[in-house]
Coordinates of C-alpha atoms and ligand atoms in Angstrom, one line a residue:
X114 CA 118.7 121.8 44.4
X115 CA 118.0 118.9 42.7
X116 CA 116.1 117.0 45.2
X117 CA 116.3 113.6 43.4
X118 CA 119.7 113.5 44.3
X119 CA 118.3 113.4 48.0
X120 CA 115.8 111.0 47.5
X121 CA 117.0 108.8 44.5
X122 CA 114.1 106.3 44.0
X123 CA 116.2 103.9 41.9
X124 CA 118.9 103.5 44.4
X125 CA 116.1 102.9 47.0
X126 CA 114.3 100.2 44.7
X127 CA 117.7 98.5 44.2
X128 CA 118.5 98.5 47.9
X129 CA 115.2 96.9 48.4
X130 CA 115.6 94.4 45.8
X131 CA 119.1 93.3 46.8
X132 CA 118.2 93.0 50.4
X133 CA 115.6 89.7 49.5
X134 CA 116.7 86.3 50.4
X135 CA 119.5 87.0 52.7
X136 CA 120.9 84.3 55.3
X137 CA 119.8 84.0 58.5
X138 CA 123.3 84.4 59.8
X139 CA 123.7 87.8 58.2
X140 CA 120.5 89.3 59.6
X141 CA 121.6 87.8 63.2
X142 CA 125.0 89.6 62.5
X143 CA 123.2 92.8 61.7
X144 CA 121.2 92.6 64.9
X145 CA 123.8 91.9 66.9
X146 CA 126.2 94.9 65.6
X147 CA 123.3 97.5 66.0
X148 CA 123.8 96.6 69.9
X149 CA 126.8 99.0 69.6
X150 CA 124.4 101.9 69.3
X151 CA 126.2 103.1 66.1
X152 CA 123.3 102.9 63.7
X153 CA 122.9 100.7 60.5
X154 CA 123.8 101.2 56.8
X155 CA 121.1 101.6 54.3
X156 CA 121.6 98.2 53.1
X157 CA 121.6 96.6 56.7
X158 CA 118.3 98.7 57.4
X159 CA 116.7 97.4 54.0
X160 CA 117.8 93.8 54.8
X161 CA 115.8 94.1 58.2
X162 CA 112.7 95.8 56.7
X163 CA 112.5 92.5 54.6
X164 CA 112.5 90.1 57.8
X165 CA 109.1 88.3 58.1
X166 CA 110.3 85.2 60.1
X167 CA 109.0 85.5 64.1
X168 CA 112.1 84.2 65.7
X169 CA 114.3 86.9 63.7
X170 CA 111.6 89.6 64.4
X171 CA 111.8 88.9 68.1
X172 CA 115.5 89.0 68.1
X173 CA 114.9 92.6 66.4
X174 CA 112.4 93.7 69.2
X175 CA 115.1 92.7 71.8
X176 CA 117.6 94.7 70.2
X177 CA 115.6 97.6 70.0
X178 CA 114.5 97.2 73.8
X179 CA 118.0 97.1 74.7
X180 CA 119.2 100.2 72.8
X181 CA 116.3 102.3 73.9
X182 CA 117.0 101.4 77.6
X183 CA 120.7 102.1 77.1
X184 CA 120.0 105.5 75.6
X185 CA 116.8 106.6 77.1
X186 CA 116.6 104.6 80.1
X187 CA 112.9 103.9 81.0
X188 CA 111.9 107.6 80.3
X189 CA 108.8 108.2 78.2
X190 CA 108.2 111.7 77.1
X191 CA 104.3 112.8 77.3
X192 CA 102.8 115.5 75.3
X193 CA 99.4 116.9 73.7
X194 CA 98.6 118.1 70.4
X195 CA 96.8 121.5 70.1
X196 CA 95.0 122.0 66.9
X197 CA 94.3 126.0 66.4
X198 CA 92.8 125.3 63.1
X199 CA 91.2 123.1 60.5
X200 CA 91.1 125.3 57.6
X201 CA 93.0 124.2 54.7
X202 CA 93.4 125.1 51.0
X203 CA 95.1 121.8 50.2
X204 CA 93.4 118.6 49.3
X205 CA 95.3 115.9 50.8
X206 CA 93.0 112.8 49.8
X207 CA 93.2 111.3 53.2
X208 CA 92.6 114.1 55.4
X209 CA 89.6 115.2 57.3
X210 CA 90.9 118.9 56.8
X211 CA 91.0 118.8 52.7
X212 CA 89.5 121.8 51.2
X213 CA 86.7 119.4 49.2
X214 CA 85.2 118.3 52.6
X215 CA 82.5 120.3 52.5
X216 CA 80.9 118.6 55.4
X217 CA 83.5 119.8 57.9
X218 CA 82.9 122.4 60.5
X219 CA 85.5 125.0 59.9
X220 CA 87.1 126.7 62.8
X221 CA 90.3 128.9 63.5
X222 CA 90.7 129.7 67.1
X223 CA 91.1 133.3 68.2
X224 CA 94.1 134.0 70.4
X225 CA 91.8 133.7 73.7
X226 CA 90.6 130.3 72.2
X227 CA 94.0 129.0 71.8
X228 CA 94.8 130.3 75.5
X229 CA 91.9 128.4 76.7
X230 CA 92.6 125.2 75.0
X231 CA 96.2 125.4 76.1
X232 CA 94.9 125.8 79.9
X233 CA 92.7 122.5 79.4
X234 CA 95.8 120.7 78.0
X235 CA 97.7 122.3 81.2
X236 CA 94.9 121.1 83.2
X237 CA 95.3 117.6 82.5
X238 CA 99.0 117.9 83.6
X239 CA 100.7 118.6 80.2
X240 CA 103.9 120.9 80.3
X241 CA 104.7 120.1 76.3
X242 CA 102.5 120.9 73.4
X243 CA 102.3 120.3 69.6
X244 CA 100.9 123.1 67.8
X245 CA 99.0 121.9 64.5
X246 CA 96.9 123.5 62.1
X247 CA 95.9 123.3 58.4
X248 CA 96.9 125.5 55.8
X249 CA 95.4 128.6 54.8
X250 CA 97.3 131.8 54.3
X251 CA 94.3 134.1 55.0
X252 CA 93.8 132.2 58.3
X253 CA 96.6 130.0 59.4
X254 CA 99.8 132.3 58.1
X255 CA 103.1 132.7 60.4
X256 CA 101.4 135.6 62.3
X257 CA 98.5 133.2 63.4
X258 CA 101.1 130.6 64.4
X259 CA 103.5 133.0 66.1
X260 CA 100.7 134.8 67.9
X261 CA 99.3 131.7 69.2
X262 CA 102.6 130.4 70.3
X263 CA 103.3 133.8 72.1
X264 CA 100.1 133.7 73.9
X265 CA 100.3 130.3 75.4
X266 CA 103.9 131.0 76.9
X267 CA 102.6 134.2 78.2
X268 CA 99.4 133.0 79.8
X269 CA 100.0 129.4 80.9
X270 CA 102.9 126.9 82.5
X271 CA 103.1 125.4 79.0
X272 CA 106.9 125.1 78.8
X273 CA 107.7 123.8 75.2
X274 CA 105.7 124.4 72.3
X275 CA 106.6 122.0 69.2
X276 CA 104.8 122.9 65.7
X277 CA 103.9 120.9 63.2
X278 CA 102.5 123.2 60.3
X279 CA 103.2 123.7 56.4
X280 CA 106.5 124.3 54.8
X281 CA 107.5 128.1 55.0
X282 CA 110.0 130.5 53.7
X283 CA 113.3 131.3 55.6
X284 CA 112.0 134.6 56.9
X285 CA 109.0 132.8 58.8
X286 CA 111.0 130.0 60.1
X287 CA 113.3 132.9 61.7
X288 CA 110.1 134.3 63.4
X289 CA 109.2 130.6 64.6
X290 CA 112.6 130.3 65.9
X291 CA 112.4 134.0 67.7
X292 CA 109.3 132.9 69.5
X293 CA 110.7 130.0 71.0
X294 CA 109.5 126.9 69.4
X295 CA 110.9 123.5 70.5
X296 CA 110.7 121.3 67.4
X297 CA 109.6 121.8 64.0
X298 CA 108.0 118.9 62.6
X299 CA 106.7 118.0 59.0
X300 CA 106.0 114.7 57.7
X301 CA 107.0 114.4 53.8
X302 CA 103.7 111.8 54.0
X303 CA 105.5 109.6 51.0
X304 CA 109.0 110.0 49.6
X305 CA 107.6 108.2 46.3
X306 CA 107.0 111.0 44.0
X307 CA 103.9 109.6 41.6
X308 CA 102.1 108.8 45.2
X309 CA 103.0 112.0 46.3
X310 CA 101.2 113.5 43.4
X311 CA 98.3 111.6 43.5
X312 CA 97.9 112.3 46.9
X313 CA 98.3 115.9 47.0
X314 CA 96.3 117.0 43.9
X315 CA 96.1 120.7 44.6
X316 CA 97.3 123.6 46.6
X317 CA 101.0 124.4 47.6
X318 CA 101.1 120.7 49.3
X319 CA 101.2 119.4 45.8
X320 CA 104.8 120.8 45.5
X321 CA 106.9 117.6 46.6
X322 CA 110.1 119.7 46.4
X323 CA 108.9 122.5 48.6
X324 CA 108.2 120.0 51.1
X325 CA 111.3 118.0 50.9
X326 CA 113.4 121.1 51.3
X327 CA 111.3 122.5 54.2
X328 CA 113.9 121.3 57.0
X329 CA 116.9 122.9 54.9
X330 CA 115.3 126.4 55.3
X331 CA 114.4 125.5 59.0
X332 CA 118.0 124.9 59.6
X333 CA 118.9 128.0 57.8
X334 CA 116.5 130.1 59.8
X335 CA 118.7 128.6 63.0
X336 CA 116.2 125.7 64.1
X337 CA 117.9 122.8 64.9
X338 CA 115.6 120.8 66.3
X339 CA 113.6 119.2 63.6
X340 CA 110.9 116.1 63.3
X341 CA 110.3 113.8 60.0
X342 CA 108.0 111.0 59.4
X343 CA 105.9 109.6 56.6
X344 CA 102.1 108.7 56.9
X345 CA 102.3 104.7 56.9
X346 CA 99.8 103.5 54.5
X347 CA 100.1 105.8 51.5
X348 CA 102.6 103.7 49.9
X349 CA 105.0 100.6 50.5
X350 CA 106.6 101.1 54.0
X351 CA 109.6 99.4 53.0
X352 CA 110.5 102.3 50.5
X353 CA 108.9 105.0 52.8
X354 CA 110.8 103.9 55.9
X355 CA 114.2 103.5 53.8
X356 CA 113.5 107.1 52.4
X357 CA 113.0 108.7 55.8
X358 CA 116.5 107.0 56.9
X359 CA 118.1 108.4 53.6
X360 CA 116.5 111.8 54.5
X361 CA 117.8 111.8 57.9
X362 CA 121.3 110.9 57.0
X363 CA 121.4 113.8 54.4
X364 CA 120.5 116.4 57.2
X365 CA 122.8 114.8 59.3
X366 CA 126.0 114.9 56.6
X367 CA 124.9 118.7 55.5
X368 CA 124.0 119.9 59.0
X369 CA 125.7 117.9 61.5
X370 CA 122.7 117.1 63.1
X371 CA 119.9 114.8 62.2
X372 CA 116.5 115.1 63.2
X373 CA 115.4 115.0 66.9
X374 CA 112.6 112.9 66.2
X375 CA 110.8 110.5 63.8
X376 CA 107.0 109.9 64.1
X377 CA 105.2 106.8 63.0
X378 CA 101.6 107.9 62.0
X379 CA 99.5 105.3 60.3
X380 CA 96.7 106.3 58.2
X381 CA 93.4 106.6 60.0
X382 CA 89.8 106.9 59.0
X383 CA 88.9 110.6 58.5
X384 CA 85.6 112.4 57.9
X385 CA 84.9 112.4 54.4
X386 CA 88.2 111.2 53.1
X387 CA 88.4 110.8 49.7
X388 CA 90.4 107.3 49.9
X389 CA 88.3 104.5 50.4
X390 CA 90.4 102.3 51.5
X391 CA 94.1 102.3 52.8
X392 CA 96.3 102.2 49.6
X393 CA 99.2 100.1 51.2
X394 CA 97.9 98.6 54.7
X395 CA 100.5 98.4 57.3
X396 CA 99.7 95.8 60.0
X397 CA 100.3 95.7 63.5
X398 CA 103.0 93.3 63.1
X399 CA 104.8 95.7 60.1
X400 CA 104.4 98.5 62.6
X401 CA 106.4 96.6 65.2
X402 CA 109.2 96.1 62.8
X403 CA 109.3 99.4 61.4
X404 CA 109.7 100.8 65.2
X405 CA 112.4 98.1 65.7
X406 CA 114.2 99.3 62.6
X407 CA 114.2 103.0 63.1
X408 CA 115.4 102.2 66.5
X409 CA 118.2 100.5 65.3
X410 CA 119.4 102.2 62.4
X411 CA 119.0 105.8 64.1
X412 CA 119.5 104.9 68.0
X413 CA 119.7 108.5 69.0
X414 CA 116.7 109.9 67.1
X415 CA 113.5 109.8 69.6
X416 CA 110.5 108.2 68.2
X417 CA 106.9 110.0 68.3
X418 CA 103.8 107.7 68.8
X419 CA 100.1 109.2 68.7
X420 CA 97.0 108.3 69.9
X421 CA 96.3 107.2 66.1
X422 CA 96.9 103.6 67.6
X423 CA 94.9 101.6 70.0
X424 CA 95.5 101.5 73.6
X425 CA 96.8 97.8 73.7
X426 CA 98.9 98.1 70.7
X427 CA 100.5 101.4 72.1
X428 CA 101.2 99.8 75.7
X429 CA 103.3 97.3 73.5
X430 CA 105.0 99.7 71.2
X431 CA 106.4 101.4 74.5
X432 CA 108.3 98.4 74.8
X433 CA 110.2 98.5 71.5
X434 CA 111.8 102.1 71.5
X435 CA 109.3 104.5 71.5
X436 CA 110.5 107.5 73.4
X437 CA 107.6 110.0 73.2
X438 CA 103.8 109.7 73.3
X439 CA 100.8 112.1 73.0
X440 CA 97.9 111.4 75.6
X441 CA 94.2 112.5 76.1
X442 CA 94.7 113.9 72.6
X443 CA 91.8 115.8 70.5
X444 CA 92.4 116.4 66.7
X445 CA 89.6 119.2 66.4
X446 CA 90.3 122.9 66.8
X447 CA 88.7 123.7 70.3
X448 CA 88.2 119.9 71.1
X449 CA 89.6 120.1 74.9
X450 CA 86.9 122.7 75.7
X451 CA 84.2 121.2 73.8
X452 CA 84.0 117.9 71.7
X453 CA 82.9 118.5 68.5
X454 CA 83.7 115.4 66.2
X455 CA 82.6 117.1 63.0
X456 CA 85.7 118.9 63.1
X457 CA 88.1 116.5 63.5
X458 CA 91.3 115.8 61.3
X459 CA 91.0 111.8 61.9
X460 CA 89.8 109.7 64.4
X461 CA 92.2 108.8 67.4
X462 CA 92.0 105.4 68.7
X463 CA 93.6 105.3 72.2
X464 CA 90.9 107.5 74.2
X465 CA 92.3 107.0 77.5
X466 CA 92.7 110.2 79.6
X467 CA 96.2 111.4 80.4
X468 CA 96.1 109.8 84.2
X469 CA 94.8 106.4 82.9
X470 CA 97.5 106.3 80.3
X471 CA 100.1 107.5 82.9
X472 CA 99.0 104.4 85.3
X473 CA 99.7 101.9 82.5
X474 CA 103.0 103.5 81.7
X475 CA 104.1 103.5 85.3
X476 CA 102.7 99.6 85.7
X477 CA 104.8 98.9 82.7
X478 CA 108.0 100.3 84.6
X479 CA 108.6 103.3 82.5
X480 CA 109.0 106.7 83.9
X481 CA 106.6 109.3 82.4
X482 CA 108.6 112.7 81.8
X483 CA 107.1 116.2 81.4
X484 CA 110.7 117.5 81.0
X485 CA 111.3 120.4 78.7
X486 CA 114.4 121.6 80.1
X487 CA 117.0 120.9 77.0
X488 CA 115.7 123.1 74.9
X489 CA 115.4 126.0 77.6
X490 CA 119.1 125.3 78.7
X491 CA 119.8 125.4 75.0
X492 CA 120.8 121.7 74.5
X493 CA 119.5 121.3 71.1
X494 CA 120.4 120.1 67.6
X495 CA 124.5 119.3 67.7
X496 CA 124.9 120.2 71.5
X497 CA 122.0 117.7 72.4
X498 CA 123.4 114.8 70.0
X499 CA 127.3 115.1 71.5
X500 CA 125.7 114.6 75.1
X501 CA 123.5 111.8 74.1
X502 CA 126.2 110.0 72.3
X503 CA 128.3 110.2 75.4
X504 CA 125.4 109.0 77.3
X505 CA 125.8 112.2 79.4
X506 CA 122.1 113.1 78.6
X507 CA 120.9 110.7 81.3
X508 CA 122.2 113.0 84.0
X509 CA 120.1 115.8 82.9
X510 CA 117.0 113.8 81.7
X511 CA 116.7 111.1 84.2
X512 CA 116.8 113.5 87.5
X513 CA 114.5 116.2 85.3
X514 CA 111.9 113.2 84.6
X515 CA 111.8 112.6 88.3
X516 CA 111.0 116.2 89.3
X517 CA 108.4 116.9 86.5
X518 CA 106.6 113.4 87.3
X519 CA 106.7 114.7 90.7
X520 CA 104.9 117.7 89.9
X521 CA 102.3 116.0 87.8
X522 CA 101.9 113.6 91.0
X523 CA 101.4 116.5 93.4
X524 CA 99.2 118.9 91.1
X525 CA 97.0 116.5 88.9
X526 CA 97.4 112.7 89.5
X527 CA 94.3 110.7 90.6
X528 CA 94.7 108.6 94.1
X529 CA 95.9 105.5 92.4
X530 CA 98.1 107.0 90.1
X531 CA 99.9 108.9 93.0
X532 CA 100.1 106.0 95.1
X533 CA 101.9 103.9 92.1
X534 CA 103.8 107.1 91.0
X535 CA 105.3 107.5 94.2
X536 CA 106.6 104.0 94.4
X537 CA 108.2 104.4 91.0
X538 CA 110.1 107.5 92.0
X539 CA 111.6 106.0 95.2
X540 CA 113.0 103.1 92.7
X541 CA 114.2 105.9 90.1
X542 CA 116.0 108.0 92.8
X543 CA 117.8 104.6 93.9
X544 CA 119.0 104.3 90.4
X545 CA 120.9 107.8 90.5
X546 CA 124.6 106.5 91.0
X547 CA 126.2 110.0 91.2
X548 CA 126.1 111.0 95.0
X549 CA 125.7 114.9 94.4
X550 CA 123.1 114.4 91.4
X551 CA 121.2 112.3 93.8
X552 CA 121.4 114.6 96.6
X553 CA 120.6 117.4 94.7
X554 CA 117.4 115.8 93.2
X555 CA 116.1 114.8 96.7
X556 CA 116.5 118.3 97.9
X557 CA 114.5 119.6 94.7
X558 CA 112.0 117.1 95.6
X559 CA 111.3 118.7 98.9
X560 CA 111.2 122.1 97.5
X561 CA 108.4 120.6 94.9
X562 CA 106.6 119.2 98.0
X563 CA 106.8 123.1 99.5
X564 CA 105.3 124.6 96.6
X565 CA 108.1 125.4 94.4
X566 CA 107.7 124.4 90.6
X567 CA 109.6 124.1 87.5
X568 CA 113.1 123.1 89.1
X569 CA 115.8 122.0 86.6
Ligands
LIG159 N1 98.8 120.9 57.2 C1 100.2 120.4 57.7 C2 100.6 119.7 56.9 O1 100.1 118.9 56.3 O2 101.8 119.4 57.0 C3 100.3 120.5 59.2 C4 99.3 119.7 59.9 S1 98.7 117.9 59.3 C5 97.2 118.2 60.0 C6 99.7 116.9 60.5 C7 99.7 115.5 59.7 O3 98.5 114.7 60.0 C8 99.8 115.6 58.5 O4 101.5 115.7 58.0 C9 99.5 114.1 58.0 O5 100.8 113.0 57.9 C10 98.7 113.7 59.0 N2 97.2 113.2 58.7 C11 96.5 113.4 58.0 N3 95.6 112.7 57.6 C12 95.5 111.8 58.4 C13 94.9 110.7 58.7 N4 93.7 110.5 58.0 N5 95.4 109.7 59.5 C14 96.5 109.9 60.1 N6 97.3 110.9 59.9 C15 96.9 111.9 58.9
LIG160 FE1 95.6 120.3 55.2 FE2 97.7 119.2 56.5 FE3 95.1 118.0 56.4 FE4 96.5 118.3 54.1 S1 97.3 117.1 55.7 S2 94.5 118.5 54.2 S3 97.8 120.0 54.5 S4 95.8 119.9 57.1

């Protein structure tokens, strides 16, 4: 496969060149058009990425909020990462887990420890985990991942496990599919080949093409729920955001379904990082714009925000179109049971507990969702997109968000969160227009009160 056909750097550079100095009228028209939720062309996305003027940026933010509300309502899906290993044979310059970081305390969790971590995450109220590990074929091969996933499903009430791990061969992706993962997530880090080469000097990750084609192999193996992203700060964000949109479009054209999510990680300080500074700093203003451009360009793709960002800034980004957040995260293997900062991948910034985070989410008028129903009801890939595009997905997601948040309030919430959460649930119930769905949701809420769980 000629991967330069997928990511054609000349094409991206030309788009960025042509998109400079576009009239205000044209930009306003693009923003207006985006509100139809039909997405943007690459040319239009490039034009919006060049916007610096506050008035126009504010119009983009309003449009992003409007689109998010149309498609996702006020729901915010909540999850936590579980790091099973920090052992790695690659040497990504920016990462605390890189092989040449001799000062890192290395650890691969045993199955028993994986279960303990998952239970600690479950005790915070989570139902959805993102399993993350370094790449070391002696420690974190497919058996390590599959056995960890299986053990968590078998021993806890965690209901969906997404995986962020190194690219694999099709046979291994099939094993991931068979063990019932939710999303397979992989970040290209940067689509700019020369920068990619510099940042990934050794190990299998130095192979750009092997990484770029990982999602093709995942699709071949039957995994149709995929997550992409770039590590913002490695190269010019305008180039990388456009390339992400191009990659997304390529997958959509080839497999009839684009990525389920795009993540927006910004480079963080890491223990013994080989980078002394961020090569291409991305400011908060830039990140707001990036979120808005993604929301306008690919309205049906979820946007994931991690605790790499500060509490205050995260609260703000929720308003701009983010649809999933991690909360209460640790980035070191075993970190939920025992805090060992010598083993972390990078420094998190938002260190609020899940409960504290949810209080804020609720106060901002969002409905936290621990729902995992779609993939368990086989609403993934094309089936999910068809429902989403008809806005039918609300009929499933909204009641399920209400029910799973109710479970959280019953089982894990502090007094204050419970009080504010119950008020929100009352409002949310009243938003359900379909009489039958509303009655069924009320019945299920009563069943939850009586002790039943996992009703969807
Ligand atoms: N080892 C696998 C890989 O690299 O694809 C999967 C796990 S890796 C720990 C997950 C992601 O963490 C990477 O794709 C990278 O984008 C991100 N990451 C690494 N170092 C980071 C840093 N210093 N700040 C923010 N994110 C970082
Ligand atoms: Fe290893 Fe992934 Fe970190 Fe690179 S980003 S050093 S592959 S864990």
